[in-house]
Amino acid sequence: MVTIGRTVVPAGEGRAVRVRAGQRVRVVDVEGGQVGDLFAFASDDPREHLSAAHTRSVTSRLFPQMGESFVTDRRRPILALAGDTSPGSHDMLIAACDPARYEALGVPGHASCARNLELALAGLGLSAAVTPQPVNVFMRIPVEGSGRLRWLPAESRAGDAITFEAAMDCVVVVSACPQDLAGINGDTLTPLAIDVL
């Protein structure tokens, strides 16, 4: 596939791209070990968004398999999993970090994925009424037999990527998660890239 354009997502920040139905969008972990919060919104009505909860309901999985679709809160396919060169650890259970999370951790004013989403959408003249549950690419949150969740460092390597195919015209937002307190991003925050193919 030919790369039409690359958008670099600086460490701790977010960026948005427009993707047409049938196009592919690839999220690349540039240096390795970096989690990305991915959101997607219908281009014709940003109130409709990718929903992790509805996707789990449709697929009966914690994360879709290759070829399966992520659906919106209106149960329409928006993205399909089209490729993955990473070790395959991704999450759809953990909410996006937000100002309240960092206030509770004692660091008010810390950058967050919720704020990154807001800023990235504003750059396209859009807004979201709520912060949807993201698709946390490269995030390693195994579920123990007891049901307890473990927060482990991302195991993606430099150049690892996950690719989605758009099922509708949509806006895809990626936040290079600024979480530097829980250890999910290892020792340092690094950039991601969004390739439209």
Coordinates of N, CA, C and O in Angstrom, one line a residue:
M1 N 0.9 -1.2 0.0 CA 0.0 0.0 0.0 C 0.9 1.2 0.0 O 2.0 1.3 0.6
V2 N 0.4 2.3 -0.7 CA 1.1 3.5 -0.8 C 0.7 4.4 0.4 O -0.5 4.6 0.7
T3 N 1.7 5.1 1.0 CA 1.4 6.0 2.1 C 1.1 7.4 1.4 O 1.9 7.9 0.7
I4 N -0.1 7.9 1.7 CA -0.6 9.2 1.1 C 0.0 10.3 2.0 O 0.4 11.3 1.5
G5 N 0.0 10.1 3.3 CA 0.6 11.1 4.1 C 0.9 10.6 5.5 O 0.2 9.6 6.0
R6 N 1.9 11.2 6.2 CA 2.2 10.8 7.5 C 2.0 12.0 8.4 O 2.5 13.1 8.1
T7 N 1.4 11.8 9.6 CA 1.2 12.8 10.6 C 2.0 12.3 11.8 O 1.7 11.3 12.4
V8 N 3.0 13.1 12.3 CA 3.7 12.7 13.5 C 2.9 13.2 14.7 O 2.4 14.3 14.7
V9 N 2.8 12.3 15.7 CA 2.1 12.7 16.9 C 3.2 12.8 18.0 O 3.7 11.8 18.5
P10 N 3.6 14.1 18.3 CA 4.7 14.2 19.3 C 4.3 13.6 20.6 O 3.2 13.4 21.0
A11 N 5.4 13.2 21.4 CA 5.2 12.6 22.7 C 4.3 13.4 23.5 O 4.5 14.6 23.7
G12 N 3.3 12.8 24.1 CA 2.4 13.5 25.0 C 1.3 14.3 24.4 O 0.5 15.0 25.1
E13 N 1.2 14.3 23.0 CA 0.2 15.2 22.3 C -0.7 14.3 21.5 O -0.6 13.1 21.5
G14 N -1.7 14.9 20.8 CA -2.6 14.2 20.0 C -2.7 14.9 18.6 O -2.5 16.1 18.5
R15 N -3.2 14.1 17.6 CA -3.4 14.6 16.3 C -4.6 14.0 15.7 O -4.9 12.8 16.0
A16 N -5.2 14.6 14.7 CA -6.4 14.1 14.0 C -6.2 14.1 12.5 O -5.5 14.9 12.0
V17 N -6.7 13.0 11.9 CA -6.7 12.9 10.4 C -8.0 12.5 9.9 O -8.8 11.9 10.6
R18 N -8.3 12.9 8.7 CA -9.6 12.5 8.0 C -9.2 11.3 7.2 O -8.2 11.3 6.5
V19 N -10.1 10.3 7.2 CA -9.9 9.1 6.5 C -11.2 8.7 5.7 O -12.3 8.8 6.3
R20 N -11.1 8.4 4.4 CA -12.3 8.1 3.6 C -12.5 6.6 3.7 O -11.6 5.8 3.9
A21 N -13.8 6.2 3.5 CA -14.2 4.8 3.5 C -13.3 4.0 2.5 O -13.1 4.5 1.4
G22 N -12.8 2.9 2.9 CA -11.9 2.1 2.1 C -10.4 2.4 2.2 O -9.6 1.6 1.9
Q23 N -10.1 3.6 2.8 CA -8.7 3.9 3.0 C -8.2 3.1 4.3 O -9.0 2.8 5.1
R24 N -6.9 3.0 4.4 CA -6.3 2.4 5.6 C -5.6 3.4 6.3 O -5.0 4.4 5.8
V25 N -5.6 3.3 7.7 CA -4.8 4.2 8.5 C -4.0 3.3 9.5 O -4.5 2.3 10.0
R26 N -2.7 3.7 9.5 CA -1.8 2.9 10.3 C -1.2 3.7 11.4 O -0.8 4.9 11.2
V27 N -1.2 3.2 12.7 CA -0.5 3.8 13.8 C 0.8 3.2 14.0 O 0.8 1.9 14.3
V28 N 1.9 3.9 14.0 CA 3.2 3.4 14.1 C 3.8 3.8 15.4 O 3.8 5.0 15.8
D29 N 4.4 2.9 16.2 CA 5.2 3.2 17.4 C 6.6 3.5 16.9 O 7.4 2.6 16.6
V30 N 6.9 4.8 16.8 CA 8.2 5.2 16.2 C 9.4 4.7 16.9 O 10.3 4.1 16.3
E31 N 9.4 4.8 18.2 CA 10.7 4.4 19.0 C 10.4 3.1 19.8 O 11.4 2.6 20.3
G32 N 9.2 2.7 20.0 CA 8.9 1.5 20.8 C 8.5 1.9 22.2 O 8.9 2.9 22.7
G33 N 7.6 1.0 22.7 CA 7.2 1.2 24.1 C 6.2 2.3 24.4 O 6.0 2.7 25.6
Q34 N 5.5 2.8 23.4 CA 4.6 4.0 23.6 C 3.1 3.6 23.3 O 2.8 3.0 22.3
V35 N 2.3 3.9 24.3 CA 0.8 3.6 24.2 C 0.2 4.7 23.4 O 0.6 5.9 23.5
G36 N -0.8 4.4 22.6 CA -1.6 5.4 21.9 C -3.1 5.2 22.1 O -3.6 4.1 22.1
D37 N -3.8 6.3 22.5 CA -5.2 6.3 22.6 C -5.8 6.6 21.2 O -5.6 7.7 20.7
L38 N -6.6 5.7 20.6 CA -7.2 6.0 19.3 C -8.7 6.2 19.5 O -9.3 5.4 20.2
F39 N -9.2 7.2 18.8 CA -10.6 7.5 18.8 C -11.0 7.7 17.3 O -10.2 8.0 16.5
A40 N -12.3 7.4 17.0 CA -12.7 7.6 15.6 C -14.2 8.1 15.7 O -15.0 7.6 16.5
F41 N -14.5 9.0 14.8 CA -15.8 9.7 14.8 C -16.3 9.7 13.3 O -15.5 9.9 12.4
A42 N -17.6 9.5 13.1 CA -18.2 9.6 11.8 C -18.0 11.0 11.3 O -18.3 12.0 12.0
S43 N -17.6 11.1 10.0 CA -17.3 12.5 9.5 C -18.6 13.3 9.3 O -18.6 14.5 9.5
D44 N -19.7 12.6 9.0 CA -21.0 13.3 8.8 C -21.7 13.7 10.1 O -22.6 14.5 10.1
D45 N -21.3 13.1 11.2 CA -22.0 13.4 12.5 C -21.0 12.9 13.6 O -21.1 11.8 14.0
P46 N -20.1 13.8 14.1 CA -19.2 13.5 15.1 C -19.8 13.0 16.4 O -19.0 12.5 17.3
R47 N -21.1 13.1 16.5 CA -21.7 12.6 17.8 C -21.7 11.1 17.7 O -21.8 10.4 18.8
E48 N -21.5 10.5 16.5 CA -21.4 9.0 16.4 C -19.9 8.7 16.5 O -19.1 9.2 15.7
H49 N -19.5 7.8 17.4 CA -18.1 7.5 17.6 C -17.9 6.0 17.8 O -18.7 5.3 18.2
L50 N -16.6 5.6 17.6 CA -16.2 4.3 17.9 C -16.5 4.0 19.3 O -16.1 4.8 20.2
S51 N -17.1 2.9 19.6 CA -17.4 2.5 21.0 C -16.8 1.1 21.3 O -17.1 0.1 20.7
A52 N -15.9 1.2 22.3 CA -15.3 -0.1 22.8 C -16.3 -1.0 23.3 O -16.3 -2.2 23.1
A53 N -17.3 -0.5 24.1 CA -18.3 -1.4 24.7 C -19.2 -2.0 23.6 O -19.4 -3.2 23.7
H54 N -19.6 -1.3 22.6 CA -20.4 -1.9 21.6 C -19.6 -2.9 20.8 O -20.1 -3.9 20.3
T55 N -18.3 -2.6 20.6 CA -17.4 -3.5 19.8 C -17.3 -4.8 20.6 O -17.3 -5.9 20.0
R56 N -17.0 -4.7 21.9 CA -16.9 -6.0 22.6 C -18.2 -6.8 22.6 O -18.2 -8.0 22.5
S57 N -19.4 -6.1 22.6 CA -20.7 -6.8 22.5 C -20.8 -7.5 21.1 O -21.3 -8.6 21.1
V58 N -20.4 -6.8 20.1 CA -20.5 -7.4 18.7 C -19.6 -8.6 18.5 O -19.9 -9.6 17.9
T59 N -18.3 -8.4 19.0 CA -17.3 -9.4 18.7 C -17.2 -10.5 19.8 O -16.6 -11.6 19.5
S60 N -17.8 -10.3 20.9 CA -17.6 -11.2 22.1 C -16.2 -11.4 22.4 O -15.8 -12.5 22.9
R61 N -15.4 -10.4 22.3 CA -13.9 -10.4 22.6 C -13.5 -9.2 23.3 O -14.1 -8.1 23.1
L62 N -12.4 -9.3 24.0 CA -11.8 -8.1 24.6 C -11.2 -7.2 23.6 O -11.1 -5.9 23.8
F63 N -10.8 -7.7 22.4 CA -10.2 -6.9 21.3 C -10.5 -7.7 20.0 O -10.4 -9.0 20.0
P64 N -10.9 -7.1 18.9 CA -11.3 -7.8 17.7 C -10.1 -8.6 17.1 O -8.9 -8.2 17.3
Q65 N -10.4 -9.6 16.4 CA -9.4 -10.4 15.7 C -9.2 -9.7 14.3 O -10.1 -8.9 13.9
M66 N -8.2 -10.2 13.6 CA -7.9 -9.6 12.2 C -9.2 -9.8 11.4 O -9.8 -10.8 11.3
G67 N -9.5 -8.7 10.7 CA -10.7 -8.7 9.8 C -12.0 -8.3 10.5 O -13.0 -8.0 9.8
E68 N -12.0 -8.3 11.8 CA -13.3 -8.0 12.5 C -13.4 -6.4 12.7 O -12.4 -5.7 12.6
S69 N -14.6 -6.0 12.9 CA -14.8 -4.5 12.9 C -15.0 -4.0 14.3 O -15.5 -4.6 15.2
F70 N -14.5 -2.8 14.4 CA -14.9 -1.9 15.6 C -16.1 -1.2 15.1 O -16.2 -0.7 14.0
V71 N -17.1 -1.1 16.0 CA -18.4 -0.4 15.7 C -18.6 0.8 16.5 O -17.9 1.1 17.5
T72 N -19.5 1.6 16.0 CA -19.9 2.9 16.7 C -20.9 2.6 17.8 O -21.5 1.5 18.0
D73 N -21.3 3.7 18.5 CA -22.3 3.6 19.5 C -23.7 3.4 18.8 O -24.7 3.2 19.5
R74 N -23.7 3.5 17.5 CA -25.0 3.2 16.8 C -24.8 1.8 16.1 O -25.6 1.4 15.2
R75 N -23.8 1.0 16.5 CA -23.5 -0.4 16.1 C -23.2 -0.5 14.6 O -23.5 -1.5 14.0
R76 N -22.7 0.6 14.0 CA -22.3 0.5 12.6 C -20.8 0.4 12.6 O -20.0 1.0 13.3
P77 N -20.2 -0.5 11.6 CA -18.8 -0.6 11.5 C -18.2 0.7 11.1 O -18.7 1.5 10.3
I78 N -17.1 1.1 11.8 CA -16.4 2.3 11.5 C -14.9 2.0 11.1 O -14.4 2.6 10.1
L79 N -14.3 1.1 11.7 CA -12.9 0.6 11.4 C -12.9 -0.9 11.4 O -13.6 -1.5 12.2
A80 N -12.0 -1.5 10.6 CA -11.8 -3.0 10.7 C -10.3 -3.2 11.0 O -9.4 -2.4 10.5
L81 N -9.9 -4.2 11.8 CA -8.5 -4.5 12.0 C -7.9 -5.1 10.8 O -8.4 -6.2 10.4
A82 N -7.0 -4.5 10.2 CA -6.4 -4.9 8.9 C -5.0 -5.4 8.9 O -4.5 -6.1 8.0
G83 N -4.3 -5.1 10.0 CA -2.9 -5.6 10.1 C -2.3 -5.2 11.4 O -2.7 -4.2 12.1
D84 N -1.3 -6.0 11.9 CA -0.7 -5.7 13.2 C 0.7 -6.4 13.2 O 0.8 -7.6 13.1
T85 N 1.7 -5.6 13.2 CA 3.1 -6.1 13.3 C 3.7 -6.1 14.7 O 4.8 -6.4 14.9
S86 N 2.9 -5.6 15.7 CA 3.3 -5.6 17.0 C 3.1 -6.9 17.7 O 2.5 -7.8 17.1
P87 N 3.6 -7.1 19.0 CA 3.3 -8.3 19.7 C 1.8 -8.6 19.9 O 1.4 -9.7 20.3
G88 N 1.0 -7.6 19.7 CA -0.5 -7.8 19.7 C -1.2 -7.4 21.0 O -2.3 -7.7 21.2
S89 N -0.5 -6.7 21.9 CA -1.1 -6.3 23.2 C -1.8 -4.9 22.9 O -1.1 -3.9 22.7
H90 N -3.1 -4.9 23.0 CA -3.9 -3.7 22.9 C -5.0 -3.8 23.9 O -5.4 -4.9 24.4
D91 N -5.6 -2.7 24.2 CA -6.6 -2.7 25.3 C -7.8 -1.9 24.9 O -7.7 -0.8 24.3
M92 N -9.0 -2.4 25.4 CA -10.3 -1.6 25.2 C -11.0 -1.6 26.6 O -12.3 -1.5 26.6
L93 N -10.3 -1.6 27.7 CA -11.0 -1.6 29.0 C -10.7 -0.3 29.7 O -11.5 0.2 30.5
I94 N -9.5 0.3 29.5 CA -9.1 1.4 30.4 C -9.5 2.7 29.7 O -9.3 3.0 28.5
A95 N -10.1 3.6 30.5 CA -10.6 4.9 30.0 C -9.4 5.8 29.7 O -8.3 5.6 30.2
A96 N -9.6 6.8 28.9 CA -8.6 7.8 28.5 C -8.2 8.5 29.8 O -9.1 8.9 30.6
C97 N -6.9 8.8 30.0 CA -6.5 9.6 31.1 C -7.1 11.0 30.9 O -7.3 11.5 29.8
D98 N -7.4 11.7 32.0 CA -8.1 13.0 31.9 C -7.6 13.9 33.1 O -6.9 13.4 34.0
P99 N -8.0 15.1 33.1 CA -7.5 16.0 34.2 C -7.9 15.5 35.5 O -7.1 15.6 36.5
A100 N -9.1 14.9 35.7 CA -9.5 14.4 37.0 C -8.5 13.3 37.5 O -8.2 13.2 38.7
R101 N -8.1 12.5 36.6 CA -7.2 11.4 36.9 C -5.9 11.9 37.5 O -5.3 11.5 38.5
Y102 N -5.3 12.9 36.8 CA -4.1 13.5 37.3 C -4.2 14.3 38.6 O -3.3 14.4 39.4
E103 N -5.4 15.0 38.7 CA -5.6 15.7 40.0 C -5.6 14.7 41.1 O -5.0 14.9 42.2
A104 N -6.2 13.5 40.9 CA -6.3 12.5 41.9 C -4.9 11.9 42.2 O -4.6 11.5 43.4
L105 N -4.0 12.0 41.2 CA -2.6 11.5 41.4 C -1.7 12.6 42.0 O -0.5 12.4 42.1
G106 N -2.3 13.8 42.2 CA -1.5 14.9 42.8 C -0.7 15.7 41.8 O 0.2 16.5 42.2
V107 N -1.1 15.7 40.5 CA -0.4 16.5 39.5 C -1.4 17.2 38.6 O -1.6 16.9 37.4
P108 N -2.1 18.2 39.2 CA -3.1 18.9 38.4 C -2.4 19.7 37.3 O -1.3 20.1 37.4
G109 N -3.1 19.8 36.2 CA -2.6 20.5 35.0 C -1.7 19.6 34.1 O -1.3 20.0 33.0
H110 N -1.6 18.3 34.5 CA -0.8 17.3 33.6 C -1.5 17.2 32.3 O -2.7 17.1 32.2
A111 N -0.8 17.0 31.2 CA -1.4 16.7 29.9 C -2.1 15.4 30.0 O -1.8 14.5 30.8
S112 N -3.2 15.3 29.2 CA -4.0 14.1 29.2 C -4.5 13.7 27.8 O -4.6 14.6 27.0
C113 N -4.9 12.5 27.7 CA -5.5 12.0 26.4 C -6.8 12.7 26.1 O -7.2 13.0 25.0
A114 N -7.6 12.9 27.2 CA -8.9 13.6 27.0 C -8.7 15.0 26.4 O -9.4 15.5 25.5
R115 N -7.7 15.7 27.0 CA -7.4 17.1 26.5 C -6.8 17.0 25.1 O -7.1 17.9 24.3
N116 N -6.0 16.1 24.9 CA -5.4 15.9 23.5 C -6.4 15.7 22.5 O -6.4 16.2 21.4
L117 N -7.5 14.9 22.8 CA -8.6 14.7 21.9 C -9.3 16.0 21.6 O -9.6 16.3 20.5
E118 N -9.6 16.7 22.7 CA -10.3 18.0 22.5 C -9.5 18.9 21.6 O -10.1 19.5 20.7
L119 N -8.2 19.1 21.8 CA -7.4 20.0 21.0 C -7.2 19.5 19.6 O -7.3 20.3 18.6
A120 N -7.1 18.2 19.4 CA -6.9 17.6 18.0 C -8.2 17.9 17.2 O -8.2 18.2 16.0
L121 N -9.4 17.6 17.8 CA -10.6 17.8 17.1 C -10.8 19.3 16.8 O -11.3 19.7 15.7
A122 N -10.5 20.2 17.7 CA -10.6 21.6 17.5 C -9.8 22.1 16.3 O -10.2 23.0 15.6
G123 N -8.7 21.4 16.1 CA -7.8 21.8 15.0 C -8.5 21.5 13.6 O -8.2 22.1 12.6
L124 N -9.6 20.7 13.6 CA -10.4 20.4 12.4 C -11.7 21.1 12.5 O -12.6 20.9 11.7
G125 N -11.9 22.0 13.5 CA -13.2 22.7 13.7 C -14.3 21.8 14.2 O -15.5 22.1 14.0
L126 N -13.9 20.7 15.0 CA -14.9 19.8 15.5 C -14.8 19.7 17.0 O -13.8 20.2 17.6
S127 N -15.8 19.1 17.6 CA -15.8 18.9 19.1 C -16.6 17.6 19.4 O -17.4 17.2 18.6
A128 N -16.3 17.1 20.6 CA -17.0 15.9 21.0 C -17.7 16.2 22.3 O -17.1 16.9 23.2
A129 N -18.9 15.8 22.5 CA -19.7 16.1 23.7 C -19.1 15.3 24.9 O -19.1 15.8 26.1
V130 N -18.5 14.1 24.7 CA -17.9 13.3 25.7 C -16.6 12.8 25.2 O -16.3 12.8 24.0
T131 N -15.8 12.3 26.1 CA -14.6 11.6 25.7 C -14.9 10.1 25.6 O -15.1 9.4 26.7
P132 N -15.0 9.5 24.4 CA -15.3 8.1 24.4 C -14.2 7.2 24.9 O -13.1 7.6 25.1
Q133 N -14.6 6.0 25.3 CA -13.6 4.9 25.6 C -12.7 4.7 24.4 O -13.1 4.4 23.4
P134 N -11.4 4.9 24.6 CA -10.5 4.7 23.4 C -10.1 3.3 23.1 O -10.3 2.4 24.0
V135 N -9.6 3.1 22.0 CA -8.9 1.8 21.7 C -7.4 2.1 22.0 O -6.8 3.0 21.4
N136 N -6.9 1.5 23.1 CA -5.5 1.8 23.5 C -4.5 0.9 22.9 O -4.3 -0.2 23.3
V137 N -4.0 1.4 21.7 CA -3.1 0.5 21.0 C -1.7 0.4 21.7 O -1.3 1.4 22.3
F138 N -1.2 -0.7 21.6 CA 0.1 -1.1 22.2 C 0.1 -1.1 23.8 O 1.1 -1.3 24.4
M139 N -1.1 -1.0 24.4 CA -1.2 -0.9 25.8 C -1.4 -2.4 26.4 O -2.3 -3.1 25.9
R140 N -0.6 -2.7 27.4 CA -0.6 -4.1 27.9 C -1.3 -4.1 29.3 O -0.7 -3.8 30.3
I141 N -2.6 -4.5 29.3 CA -3.4 -4.6 30.5 C -4.0 -6.0 30.6 O -5.1 -6.3 30.3
P142 N -3.2 -7.0 31.0 CA -3.7 -8.4 31.1 C -4.7 -8.5 32.2 O -4.6 -7.8 33.2
V143 N -5.7 -9.4 32.0 CA -6.7 -9.7 33.0 C -6.3 -11.0 33.7 O -6.2 -12.0 33.0
E144 N -6.1 -10.9 35.0 CA -5.8 -12.1 35.8 C -7.0 -13.0 36.0 O -8.1 -12.5 35.8
G145 N -6.8 -14.2 36.3 CA -7.9 -15.2 36.6 C -8.9 -14.6 37.6 O -10.1 -14.9 37.6
S146 N -8.4 -13.8 38.6 CA -9.2 -13.3 39.6 C -10.1 -12.1 39.1 O -10.9 -11.6 39.8
G147 N -9.8 -11.7 37.9 CA -10.5 -10.5 37.3 C -9.7 -9.2 37.5 O -10.1 -8.2 37.0
R148 N -8.6 -9.3 38.3 CA -7.8 -8.1 38.5 C -7.0 -7.7 37.2 O -6.6 -8.6 36.5
L149 N -6.9 -6.4 37.0 CA -6.1 -5.9 35.8 C -4.7 -5.5 36.3 O -4.5 -5.0 37.4
R150 N -3.7 -5.8 35.4 CA -2.3 -5.5 35.7 C -1.9 -4.4 34.6 O -2.3 -4.5 33.5
W151 N -1.2 -3.4 35.1 CA -0.7 -2.3 34.3 C 0.8 -2.6 34.0 O 1.6 -2.4 34.8
L152 N 1.1 -3.0 32.8 CA 2.4 -3.4 32.4 C 3.0 -2.5 31.3 O 2.2 -1.9 30.5
P153 N 4.3 -2.3 31.2 CA 4.9 -1.5 30.1 C 4.5 -2.0 28.8 O 4.5 -3.3 28.6
A154 N 4.3 -1.1 27.8 CA 4.1 -1.6 26.4 C 5.2 -2.4 25.9 O 6.4 -2.0 26.2
E155 N 5.0 -3.4 25.2 CA 6.1 -4.3 24.6 C 6.3 -4.1 23.2 O 7.0 -4.8 22.5
S156 N 5.6 -3.1 22.6 CA 5.8 -2.8 21.2 C 7.3 -2.3 20.9 O 7.9 -1.7 21.8
R157 N 7.8 -2.6 19.7 CA 9.2 -2.3 19.4 C 9.1 -1.1 18.4 O 8.1 -0.8 17.8
A158 N 10.3 -0.5 18.2 CA 10.4 0.6 17.2 C 9.9 0.1 15.8 O 10.4 -0.9 15.3
G159 N 9.0 0.9 15.3 CA 8.5 0.5 13.9 C 7.3 -0.4 13.9 O 6.7 -0.6 12.9
D160 N 6.9 -0.9 15.1 CA 5.7 -1.8 15.1 C 4.5 -0.9 14.8 O 4.4 0.3 15.1
A161 N 3.5 -1.5 14.2 CA 2.3 -0.8 13.7 C 1.1 -1.6 13.7 O 1.1 -2.8 13.6
I162 N 0.0 -0.9 13.9 CA -1.4 -1.5 13.8 C -2.1 -0.8 12.7 O -2.1 0.5 12.7
T163 N -2.8 -1.5 11.8 CA -3.5 -0.9 10.7 C -5.0 -1.2 10.7 O -5.4 -2.3 11.0
F164 N -5.7 -0.2 10.4 CA -7.2 -0.2 10.4 C -7.7 0.2 9.0 O -7.1 1.0 8.3
E165 N -8.8 -0.4 8.5 CA -9.4 0.0 7.3 C -10.7 0.7 7.6 O -11.6 0.1 8.4
A166 N -10.9 1.9 7.1 CA -12.1 2.6 7.4 C -13.4 2.1 6.7 O -13.3 1.8 5.4
A167 N -14.4 1.8 7.4 CA -15.7 1.3 6.9 C -16.6 2.5 6.5 O -17.6 2.3 5.8
M168 N -16.3 3.7 6.9 CA -17.0 4.9 6.6 C -16.1 6.0 6.6 O -15.0 5.9 7.1
D169 N -16.5 7.2 6.0 CA -15.7 8.4 6.1 C -15.6 8.7 7.6 O -16.7 8.8 8.3
C170 N -14.4 9.0 8.1 CA -14.3 9.2 9.6 C -13.1 10.1 9.9 O -12.3 10.4 9.0
V171 N -13.1 10.6 11.1 CA -12.0 11.3 11.7 C -11.4 10.4 12.7 O -12.0 9.9 13.6
V172 N -10.1 10.2 12.6 CA -9.3 9.3 13.5 C -8.4 10.2 14.3 O -7.7 11.1 13.7
V173 N -8.4 10.1 15.6 CA -7.6 10.9 16.5 C -6.7 9.9 17.3 O -7.2 8.9 17.8
V174 N -5.4 10.2 17.3 CA -4.5 9.4 18.1 C -3.7 10.3 19.1 O -3.2 11.4 18.7
S175 N -3.7 9.9 20.4 CA -3.0 10.6 21.4 C -1.8 9.7 21.8 O -2.0 8.6 22.2
A176 N -0.6 10.3 21.7 CA 0.6 9.6 22.2 C 0.5 9.8 23.8 O 0.9 10.8 24.3
C177 N 0.0 8.8 24.4 CA -0.5 8.9 25.8 C 0.6 9.6 26.7 O 1.7 9.1 26.8
P178 N 0.3 10.6 27.4 CA 1.2 11.3 28.3 C 1.4 10.7 29.7 O 2.0 11.3 30.6
Q179 N 0.8 9.5 29.9 CA 0.8 8.9 31.2 C 2.3 8.5 31.6 O 2.9 7.6 30.9
D180 N 2.9 9.2 32.5 CA 4.3 8.9 32.9 C 4.3 8.6 34.4 O 5.4 8.6 35.0
L181 N 3.2 8.2 35.0 CA 3.2 7.9 36.4 C 2.8 6.4 36.6 O 3.2 5.9 37.7
A182 N 2.2 5.7 35.7 CA 1.7 4.3 35.9 C 2.7 3.3 35.3 O 2.4 2.1 35.4
G183 N 3.7 3.7 34.5 CA 4.6 2.8 34.0 C 4.3 2.1 32.7 O 5.0 1.3 32.1
I184 N 3.1 2.5 32.1 CA 2.7 1.8 30.9 C 3.5 2.2 29.7 O 3.6 1.5 28.7
N185 N 4.2 3.4 29.7 CA 5.0 3.9 28.6 C 6.5 3.7 28.9 O 7.4 4.3 28.3
G186 N 6.8 2.8 29.9 CA 8.2 2.6 30.2 C 8.8 3.8 30.9 O 8.2 4.5 31.7
D187 N 10.1 4.1 30.6 CA 10.8 5.2 31.2 C 10.6 6.6 30.6 O 11.0 7.6 31.3
T188 N 10.1 6.6 29.4 CA 10.0 7.9 28.8 C 8.9 7.9 27.7 O 8.5 6.9 27.2
L189 N 8.3 9.1 27.5 CA 7.3 9.3 26.5 C 8.0 9.5 25.1 O 9.0 10.2 25.0
T190 N 7.4 8.9 24.1 CA 8.0 9.0 22.8 C 6.8 9.2 21.7 O 5.7 9.0 22.1
P191 N 7.2 9.6 20.5 CA 6.2 9.9 19.5 C 5.5 8.7 18.9 O 6.1 7.6 18.9
L192 N 4.4 8.9 18.3 CA 3.7 7.9 17.4 C 3.6 8.6 16.0 O 3.9 9.8 15.8
A193 N 3.2 7.8 15.0 CA 2.9 8.4 13.7 C 1.6 7.8 13.2 O 1.3 6.6 13.5
I194 N 0.9 8.6 12.4 CA -0.3 8.2 11.8 C -0.1 8.2 10.3 O 0.2 9.3 9.7
D195 N -0.2 7.1 9.6 CA 0.0 7.0 8.2 C -1.4 6.7 7.5 O -2.1 5.8 7.9
V196 N -1.8 7.6 6.6 CA -3.0 7.3 5.8 C -2.5 6.6 4.5 O -1.6 7.1 3.8
L197 N -3.0 5.5 4.2 CA -2.5 4.6 3.1 C -3.5 4.6 1.9 O -4.7 4.7 2.2

